[in-house]
PDB file of C-alpha atoms in Angstrom:
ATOM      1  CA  UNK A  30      31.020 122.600  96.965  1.00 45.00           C
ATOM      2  CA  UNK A  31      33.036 119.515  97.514  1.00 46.00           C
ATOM      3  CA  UNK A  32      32.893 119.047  93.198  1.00 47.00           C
ATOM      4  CA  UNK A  33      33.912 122.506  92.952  1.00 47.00           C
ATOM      5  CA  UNK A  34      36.662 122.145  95.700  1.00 48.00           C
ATOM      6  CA  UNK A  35      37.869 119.112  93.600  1.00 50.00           C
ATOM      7  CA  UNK A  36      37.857 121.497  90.112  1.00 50.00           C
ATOM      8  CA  UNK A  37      39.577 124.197  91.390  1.00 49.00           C
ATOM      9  CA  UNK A  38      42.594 121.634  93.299  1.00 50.00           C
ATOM     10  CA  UNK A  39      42.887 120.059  89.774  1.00 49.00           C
ATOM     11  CA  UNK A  40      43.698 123.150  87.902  1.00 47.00           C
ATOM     12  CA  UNK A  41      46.001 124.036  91.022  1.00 46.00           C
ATOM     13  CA  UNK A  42      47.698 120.331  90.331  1.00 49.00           C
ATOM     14  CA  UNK A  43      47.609 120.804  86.155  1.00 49.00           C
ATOM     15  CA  UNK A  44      49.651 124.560  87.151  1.00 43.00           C
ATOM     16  CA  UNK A  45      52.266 122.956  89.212  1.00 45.00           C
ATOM     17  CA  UNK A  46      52.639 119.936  86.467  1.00 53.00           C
ATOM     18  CA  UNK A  47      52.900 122.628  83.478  1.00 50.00           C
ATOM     19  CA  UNK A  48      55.247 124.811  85.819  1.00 51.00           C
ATOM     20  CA  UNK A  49      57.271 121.368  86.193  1.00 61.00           C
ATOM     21  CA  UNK A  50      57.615 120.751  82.929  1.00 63.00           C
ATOM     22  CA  UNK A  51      58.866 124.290  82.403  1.00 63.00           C
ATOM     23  CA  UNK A  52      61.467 123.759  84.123  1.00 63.00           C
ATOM     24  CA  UNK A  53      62.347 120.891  83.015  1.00 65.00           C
ATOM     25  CA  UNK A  54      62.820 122.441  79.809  1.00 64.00           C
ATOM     26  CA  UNK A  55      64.831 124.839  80.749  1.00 63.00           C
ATOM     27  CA  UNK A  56      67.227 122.206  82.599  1.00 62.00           C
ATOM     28  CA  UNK A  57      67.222 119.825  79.320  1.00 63.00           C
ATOM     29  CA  UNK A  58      67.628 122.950  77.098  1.00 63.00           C
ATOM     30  CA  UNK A  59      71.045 124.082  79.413  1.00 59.00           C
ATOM     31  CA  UNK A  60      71.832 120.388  78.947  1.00 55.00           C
ATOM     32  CA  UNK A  61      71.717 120.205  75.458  1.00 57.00           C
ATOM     33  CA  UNK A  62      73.223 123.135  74.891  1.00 53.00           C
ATOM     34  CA  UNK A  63      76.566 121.972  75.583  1.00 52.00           C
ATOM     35  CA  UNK A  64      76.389 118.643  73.333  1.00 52.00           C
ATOM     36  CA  UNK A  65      77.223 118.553  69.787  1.00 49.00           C
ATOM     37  CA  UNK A  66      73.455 118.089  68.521  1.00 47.00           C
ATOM     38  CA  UNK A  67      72.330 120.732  70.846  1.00 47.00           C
ATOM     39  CA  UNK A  68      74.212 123.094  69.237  1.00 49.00           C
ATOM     40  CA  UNK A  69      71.766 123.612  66.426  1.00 48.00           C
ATOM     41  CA  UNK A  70      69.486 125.650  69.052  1.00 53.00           C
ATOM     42  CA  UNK A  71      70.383 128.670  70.190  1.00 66.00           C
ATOM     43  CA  UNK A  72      69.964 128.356  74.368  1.00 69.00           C
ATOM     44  CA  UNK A  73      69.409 131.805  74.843  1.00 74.00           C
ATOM     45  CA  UNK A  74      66.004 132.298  73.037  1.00 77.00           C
ATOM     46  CA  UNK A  75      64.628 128.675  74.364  1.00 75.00           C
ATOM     47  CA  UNK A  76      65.501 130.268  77.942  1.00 77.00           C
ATOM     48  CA  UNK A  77      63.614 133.779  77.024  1.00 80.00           C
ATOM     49  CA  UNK A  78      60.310 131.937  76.024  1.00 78.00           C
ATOM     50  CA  UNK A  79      60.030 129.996  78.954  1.00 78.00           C
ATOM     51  CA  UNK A  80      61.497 132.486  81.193  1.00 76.00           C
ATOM     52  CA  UNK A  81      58.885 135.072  80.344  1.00 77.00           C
ATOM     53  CA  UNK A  82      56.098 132.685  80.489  1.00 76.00           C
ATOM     54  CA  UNK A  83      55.953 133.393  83.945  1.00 73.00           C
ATOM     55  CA  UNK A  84      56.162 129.255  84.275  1.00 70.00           C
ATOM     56  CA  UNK A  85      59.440 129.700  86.312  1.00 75.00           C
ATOM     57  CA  UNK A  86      61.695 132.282  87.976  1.00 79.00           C
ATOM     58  CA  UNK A  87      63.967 134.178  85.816  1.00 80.00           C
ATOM     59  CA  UNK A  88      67.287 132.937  86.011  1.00 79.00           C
ATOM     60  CA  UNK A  89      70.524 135.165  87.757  1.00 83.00           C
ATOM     61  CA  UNK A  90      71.908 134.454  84.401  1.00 81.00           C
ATOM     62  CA  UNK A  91      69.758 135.249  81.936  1.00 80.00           C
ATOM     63  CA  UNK A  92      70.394 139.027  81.951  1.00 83.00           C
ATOM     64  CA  UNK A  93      74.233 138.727  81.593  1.00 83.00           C
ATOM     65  CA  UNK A  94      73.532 136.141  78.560  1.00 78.00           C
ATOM     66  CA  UNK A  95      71.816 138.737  76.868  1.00 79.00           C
ATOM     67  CA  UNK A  96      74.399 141.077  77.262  1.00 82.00           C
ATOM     68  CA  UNK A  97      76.546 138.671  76.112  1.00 77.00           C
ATOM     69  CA  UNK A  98      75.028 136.411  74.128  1.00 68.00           C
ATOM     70  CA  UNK A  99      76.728 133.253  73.117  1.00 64.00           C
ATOM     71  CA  UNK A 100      78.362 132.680  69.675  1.00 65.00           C
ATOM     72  CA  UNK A 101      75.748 130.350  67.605  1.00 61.00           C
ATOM     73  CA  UNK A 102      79.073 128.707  65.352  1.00 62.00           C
ATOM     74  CA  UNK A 103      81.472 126.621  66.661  1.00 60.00           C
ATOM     75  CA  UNK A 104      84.304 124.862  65.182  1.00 64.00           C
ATOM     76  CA  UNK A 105      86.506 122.185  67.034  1.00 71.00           C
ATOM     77  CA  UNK A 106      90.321 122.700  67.134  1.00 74.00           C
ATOM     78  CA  UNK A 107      92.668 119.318  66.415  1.00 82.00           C
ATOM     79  CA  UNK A 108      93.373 116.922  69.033  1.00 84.00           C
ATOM     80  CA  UNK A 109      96.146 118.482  71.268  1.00 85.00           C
ATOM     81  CA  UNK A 110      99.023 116.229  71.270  1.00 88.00           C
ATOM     82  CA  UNK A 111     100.045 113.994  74.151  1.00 89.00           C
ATOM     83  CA  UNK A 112     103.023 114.945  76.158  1.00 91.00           C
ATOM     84  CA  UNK A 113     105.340 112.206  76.332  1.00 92.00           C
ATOM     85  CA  UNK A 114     108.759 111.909  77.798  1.00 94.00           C
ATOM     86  CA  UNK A 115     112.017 109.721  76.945  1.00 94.00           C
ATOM     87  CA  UNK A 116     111.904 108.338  80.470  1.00 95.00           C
ATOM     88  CA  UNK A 117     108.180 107.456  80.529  1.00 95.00           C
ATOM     89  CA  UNK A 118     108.758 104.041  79.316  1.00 95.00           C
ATOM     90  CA  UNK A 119     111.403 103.568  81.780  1.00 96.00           C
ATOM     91  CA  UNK A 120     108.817 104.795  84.579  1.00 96.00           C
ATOM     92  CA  UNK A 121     105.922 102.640  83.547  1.00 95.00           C
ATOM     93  CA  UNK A 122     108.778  99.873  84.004  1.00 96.00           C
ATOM     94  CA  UNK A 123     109.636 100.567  87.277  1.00 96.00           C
ATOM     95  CA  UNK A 124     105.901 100.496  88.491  1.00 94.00           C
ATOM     96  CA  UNK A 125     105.195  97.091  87.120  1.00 94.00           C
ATOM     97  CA  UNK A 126     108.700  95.474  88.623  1.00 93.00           C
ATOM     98  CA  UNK A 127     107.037  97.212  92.128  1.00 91.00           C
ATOM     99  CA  UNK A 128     103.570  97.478  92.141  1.00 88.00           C
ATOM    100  CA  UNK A 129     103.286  98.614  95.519  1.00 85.00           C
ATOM    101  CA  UNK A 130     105.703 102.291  94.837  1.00 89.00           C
ATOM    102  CA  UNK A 131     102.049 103.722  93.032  1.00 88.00           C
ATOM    103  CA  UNK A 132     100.767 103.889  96.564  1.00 85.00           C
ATOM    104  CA  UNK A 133     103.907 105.963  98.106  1.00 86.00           C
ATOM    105  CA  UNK A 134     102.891 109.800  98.820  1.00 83.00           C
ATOM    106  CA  UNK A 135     104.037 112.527  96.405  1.00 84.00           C
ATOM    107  CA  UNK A 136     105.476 115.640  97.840  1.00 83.00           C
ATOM    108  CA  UNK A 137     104.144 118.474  95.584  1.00 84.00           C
ATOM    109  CA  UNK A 138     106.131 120.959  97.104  1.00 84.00           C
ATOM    110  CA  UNK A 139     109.210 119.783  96.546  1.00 84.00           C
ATOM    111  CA  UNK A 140     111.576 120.679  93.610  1.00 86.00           C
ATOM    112  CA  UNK A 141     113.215 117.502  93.142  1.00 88.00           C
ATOM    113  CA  UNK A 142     111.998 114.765  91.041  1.00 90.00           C
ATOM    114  CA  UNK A 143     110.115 111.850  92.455  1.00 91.00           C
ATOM    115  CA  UNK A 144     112.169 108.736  93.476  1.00 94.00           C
ATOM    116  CA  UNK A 145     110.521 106.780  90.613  1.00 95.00           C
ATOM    117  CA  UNK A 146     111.081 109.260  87.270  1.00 94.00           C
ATOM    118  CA  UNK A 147     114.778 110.130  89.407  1.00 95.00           C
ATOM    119  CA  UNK A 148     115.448 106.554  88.838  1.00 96.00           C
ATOM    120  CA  UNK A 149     114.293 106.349  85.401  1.00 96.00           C
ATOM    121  CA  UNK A 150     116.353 109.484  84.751  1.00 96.00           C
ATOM    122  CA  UNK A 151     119.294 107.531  85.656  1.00 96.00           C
ATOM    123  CA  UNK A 152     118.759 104.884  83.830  1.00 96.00           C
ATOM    124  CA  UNK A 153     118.111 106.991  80.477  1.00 96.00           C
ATOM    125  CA  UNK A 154     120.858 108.580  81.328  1.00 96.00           C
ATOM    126  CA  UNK A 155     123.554 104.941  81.628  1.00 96.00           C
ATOM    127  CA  UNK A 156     121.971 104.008  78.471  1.00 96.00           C
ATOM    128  CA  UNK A 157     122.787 106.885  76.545  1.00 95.00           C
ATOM    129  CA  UNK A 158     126.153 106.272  77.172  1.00 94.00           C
ATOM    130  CA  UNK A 159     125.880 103.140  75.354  1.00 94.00           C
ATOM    131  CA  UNK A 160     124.593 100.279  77.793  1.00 94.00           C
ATOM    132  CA  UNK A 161     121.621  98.256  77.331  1.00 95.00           C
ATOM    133  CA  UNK A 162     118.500  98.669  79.159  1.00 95.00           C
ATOM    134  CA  UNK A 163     118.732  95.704  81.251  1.00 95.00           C
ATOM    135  CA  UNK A 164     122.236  96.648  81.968  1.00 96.00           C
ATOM    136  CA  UNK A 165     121.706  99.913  82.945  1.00 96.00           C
ATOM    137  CA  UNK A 166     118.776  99.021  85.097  1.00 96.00           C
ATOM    138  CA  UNK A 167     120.853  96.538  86.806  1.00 95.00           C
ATOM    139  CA  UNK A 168     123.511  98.997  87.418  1.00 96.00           C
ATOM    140  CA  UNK A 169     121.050 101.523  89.131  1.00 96.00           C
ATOM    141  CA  UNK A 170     119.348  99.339  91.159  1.00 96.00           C
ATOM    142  CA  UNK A 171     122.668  98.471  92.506  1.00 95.00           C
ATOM    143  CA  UNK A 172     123.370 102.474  92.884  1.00 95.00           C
ATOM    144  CA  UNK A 173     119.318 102.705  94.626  1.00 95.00           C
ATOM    145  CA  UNK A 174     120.851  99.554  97.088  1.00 95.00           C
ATOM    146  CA  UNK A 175     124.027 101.151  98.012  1.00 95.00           C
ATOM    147  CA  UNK A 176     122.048 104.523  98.715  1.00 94.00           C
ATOM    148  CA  UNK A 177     119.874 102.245 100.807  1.00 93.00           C
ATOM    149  CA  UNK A 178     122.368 101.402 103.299  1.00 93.00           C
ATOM    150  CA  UNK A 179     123.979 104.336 103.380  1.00 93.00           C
ATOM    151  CA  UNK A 180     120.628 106.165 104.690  1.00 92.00           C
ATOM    152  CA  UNK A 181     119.563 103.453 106.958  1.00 91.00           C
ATOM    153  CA  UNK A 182     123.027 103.926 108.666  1.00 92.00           C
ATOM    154  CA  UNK A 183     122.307 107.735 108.931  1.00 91.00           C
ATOM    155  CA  UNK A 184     118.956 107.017 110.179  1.00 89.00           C
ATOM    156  CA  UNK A 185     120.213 105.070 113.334  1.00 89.00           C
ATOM    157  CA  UNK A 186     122.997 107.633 114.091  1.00 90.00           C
ATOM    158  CA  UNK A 187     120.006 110.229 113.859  1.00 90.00           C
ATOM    159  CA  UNK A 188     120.581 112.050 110.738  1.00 90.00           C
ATOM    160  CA  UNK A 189     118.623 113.062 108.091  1.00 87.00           C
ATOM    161  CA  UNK A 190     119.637 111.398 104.899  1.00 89.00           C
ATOM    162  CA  UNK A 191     120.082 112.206 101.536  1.00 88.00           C
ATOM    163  CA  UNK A 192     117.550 110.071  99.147  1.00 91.00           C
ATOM    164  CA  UNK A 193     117.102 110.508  95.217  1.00 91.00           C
ATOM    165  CA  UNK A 194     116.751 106.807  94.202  1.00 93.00           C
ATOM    166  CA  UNK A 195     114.801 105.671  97.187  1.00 92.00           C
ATOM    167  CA  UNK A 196     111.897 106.469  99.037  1.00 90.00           C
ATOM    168  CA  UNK A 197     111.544 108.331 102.319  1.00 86.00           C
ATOM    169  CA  UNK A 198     108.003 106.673 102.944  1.00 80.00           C
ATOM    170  CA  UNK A 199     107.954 103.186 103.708  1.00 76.00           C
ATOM    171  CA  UNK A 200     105.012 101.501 102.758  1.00 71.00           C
ATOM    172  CA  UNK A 201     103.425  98.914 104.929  1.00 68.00           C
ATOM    173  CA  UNK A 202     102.907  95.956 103.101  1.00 63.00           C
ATOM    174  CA  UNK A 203     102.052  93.540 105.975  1.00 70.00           C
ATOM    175  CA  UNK A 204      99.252  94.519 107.704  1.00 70.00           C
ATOM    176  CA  UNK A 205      98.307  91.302 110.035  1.00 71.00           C
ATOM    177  CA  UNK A 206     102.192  91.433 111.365  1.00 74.00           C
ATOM    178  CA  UNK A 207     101.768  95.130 112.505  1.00 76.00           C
ATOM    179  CA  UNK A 208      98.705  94.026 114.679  1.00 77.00           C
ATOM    180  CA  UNK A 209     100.099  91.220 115.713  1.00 79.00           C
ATOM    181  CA  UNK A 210     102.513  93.159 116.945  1.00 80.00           C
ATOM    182  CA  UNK A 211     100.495  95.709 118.375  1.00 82.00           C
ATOM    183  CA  UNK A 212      98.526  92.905 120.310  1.00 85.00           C
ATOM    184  CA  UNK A 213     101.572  91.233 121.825  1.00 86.00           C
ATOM    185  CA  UNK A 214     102.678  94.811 122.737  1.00 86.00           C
ATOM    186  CA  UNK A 215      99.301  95.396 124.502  1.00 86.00           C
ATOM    187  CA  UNK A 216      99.220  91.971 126.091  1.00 88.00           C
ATOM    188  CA  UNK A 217     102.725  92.497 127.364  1.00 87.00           C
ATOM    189  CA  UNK A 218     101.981  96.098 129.011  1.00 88.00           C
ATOM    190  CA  UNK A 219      98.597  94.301 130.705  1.00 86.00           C
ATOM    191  CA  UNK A 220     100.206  91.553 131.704  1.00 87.00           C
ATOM    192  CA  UNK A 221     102.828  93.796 133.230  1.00 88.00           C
ATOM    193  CA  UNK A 222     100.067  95.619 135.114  1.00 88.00           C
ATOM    194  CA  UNK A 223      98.922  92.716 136.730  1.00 89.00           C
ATOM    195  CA  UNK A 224     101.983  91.854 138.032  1.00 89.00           C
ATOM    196  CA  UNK A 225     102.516  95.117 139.651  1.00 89.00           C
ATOM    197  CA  UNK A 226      98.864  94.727 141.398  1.00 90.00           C
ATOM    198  CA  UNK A 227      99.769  91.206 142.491  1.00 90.00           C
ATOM    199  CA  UNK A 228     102.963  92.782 144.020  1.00 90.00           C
ATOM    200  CA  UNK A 229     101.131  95.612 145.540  1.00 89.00           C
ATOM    201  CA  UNK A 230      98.605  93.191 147.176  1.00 88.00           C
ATOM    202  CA  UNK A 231     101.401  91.015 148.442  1.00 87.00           C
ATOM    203  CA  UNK A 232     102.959  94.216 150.206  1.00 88.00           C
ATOM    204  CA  UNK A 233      99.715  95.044 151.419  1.00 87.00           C
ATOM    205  CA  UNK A 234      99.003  92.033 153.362  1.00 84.00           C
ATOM    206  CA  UNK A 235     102.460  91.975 154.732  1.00 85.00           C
ATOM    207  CA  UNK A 236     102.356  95.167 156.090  1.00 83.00           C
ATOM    208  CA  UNK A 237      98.919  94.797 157.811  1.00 82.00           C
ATOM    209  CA  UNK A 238      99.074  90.766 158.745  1.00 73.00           C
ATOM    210  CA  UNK A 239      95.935  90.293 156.777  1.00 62.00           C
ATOM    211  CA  UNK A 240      95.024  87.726 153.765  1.00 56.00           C
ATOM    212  CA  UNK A 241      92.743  87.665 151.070  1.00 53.00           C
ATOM    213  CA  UNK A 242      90.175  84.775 150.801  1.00 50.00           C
ATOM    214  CA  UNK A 243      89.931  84.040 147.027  1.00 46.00           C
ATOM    215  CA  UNK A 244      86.827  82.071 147.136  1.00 48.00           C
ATOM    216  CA  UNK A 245      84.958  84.353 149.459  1.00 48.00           C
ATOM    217  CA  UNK A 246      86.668  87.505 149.007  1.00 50.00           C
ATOM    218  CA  UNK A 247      86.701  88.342 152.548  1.00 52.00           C
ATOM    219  CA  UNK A 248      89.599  89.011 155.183  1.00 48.00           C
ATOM    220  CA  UNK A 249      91.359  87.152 157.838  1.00 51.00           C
ATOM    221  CA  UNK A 250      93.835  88.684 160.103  1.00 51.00           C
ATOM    222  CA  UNK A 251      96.931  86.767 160.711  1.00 50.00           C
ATOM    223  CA  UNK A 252      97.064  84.775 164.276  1.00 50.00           C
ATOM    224  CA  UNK A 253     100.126  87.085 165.070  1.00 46.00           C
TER     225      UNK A 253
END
């Protein structure tokens, strides 16, 4: 019984390995399909053999497939062609004189240009009146300084300034100051608190004649 327990568990086991391997077909076969070599076979009848062997369930797909079955030629189109614009140069510039503007936040919803390609822009736009590239970058940097003040002024009075050359995010760049300064904020408000509970002690023991023992903790009343 045991021998013919054991017989009957390893056809169970040989099932479940073919039904594996089934499927594992079917999986490569979907995988092939969409490479170049595994064009040559046609993943529609490689799916209807081994879905009707009954090795694994039919696919949700397989039906609309053979209503539709897929073209068996294919023929690859030309490269498209990259987009490139007259200020992308200008751009790529501007990133490697400041590194750290590739980690300032893009607003997709607005309609204006980023601060970066807006300063490009302007530059393209000096040297197409005849200045060199170095000159007309120095002139707009001066411009993207000047608009600097301007809405750092209109920041303290509490307006809401008007930026095209310059960002509206400021980037941390030095993280240890900003804790640092966040401890000795921290320290300052505890050290603060202290005081306070010092000063409400003091008033405390005035106002009942009693005083604290600091070694023993315990209470004396004053000889008054």
């Amino acid at each position: 019984a045991a021998a013919g327990g054991g017989g009957r568990r390893g056809r169970r086991d040989t099932m479940a390995d073919q039904f594996g391997i089934q499927g594992q077909k079917l999986v490569m076969a979907m995988f092939r399909s969409q490479t170049k070599a595994g064009r040559k076979k046609r993943l529609l009848g490689v799916a209807e053999k081994i879905a009707t062997s009954g090795a694994v369930e039919i696919p949700k797909w397989l039906e609309p497939m053979r209503t539709v079955s897929p073209s068996s030629w294919y023929q690859t189109g030309p490269k498209p062609m990259q987009i490139r614009f007259p200020e992308d140069k200008l751009v790529r510039a501007y990133y490697n004189r400041h590194p750290t503007a590739k980690f300032l936040p893009i607003d997709l919803a607005s309609d204006r240009p980023h601060f970066v390609r807006a300063f490009a822009l302007r530059q393209l736009e000096v040297m197409q009146s005849g200045v060199s590239e170095r000159d007309a970058l120095r002139l707009v940097e001066r411009e993207a300084m000047e608009e600097e003040r301007n809405a750092q002024q209109m920041e303290k009075a509490g307006e809401v300034p008007e930026r095209a050359l310059t960002p509206t995010y400021k980037l941390e760049t030095n993280r240890i100051a900003k804790i640092q300064a966040e401890e000795e904020r921290f320290w300052k408000v505890g050290k603060e608190v202290q005081q306070q509970e010092m000063l409400a002690k003091q008033l405390l023991e005035q106002a009942t004649g009693t005083t604290t023992n600091s070694s023993g903790g315990g209470f004396y009343r004053g000889s008054g």
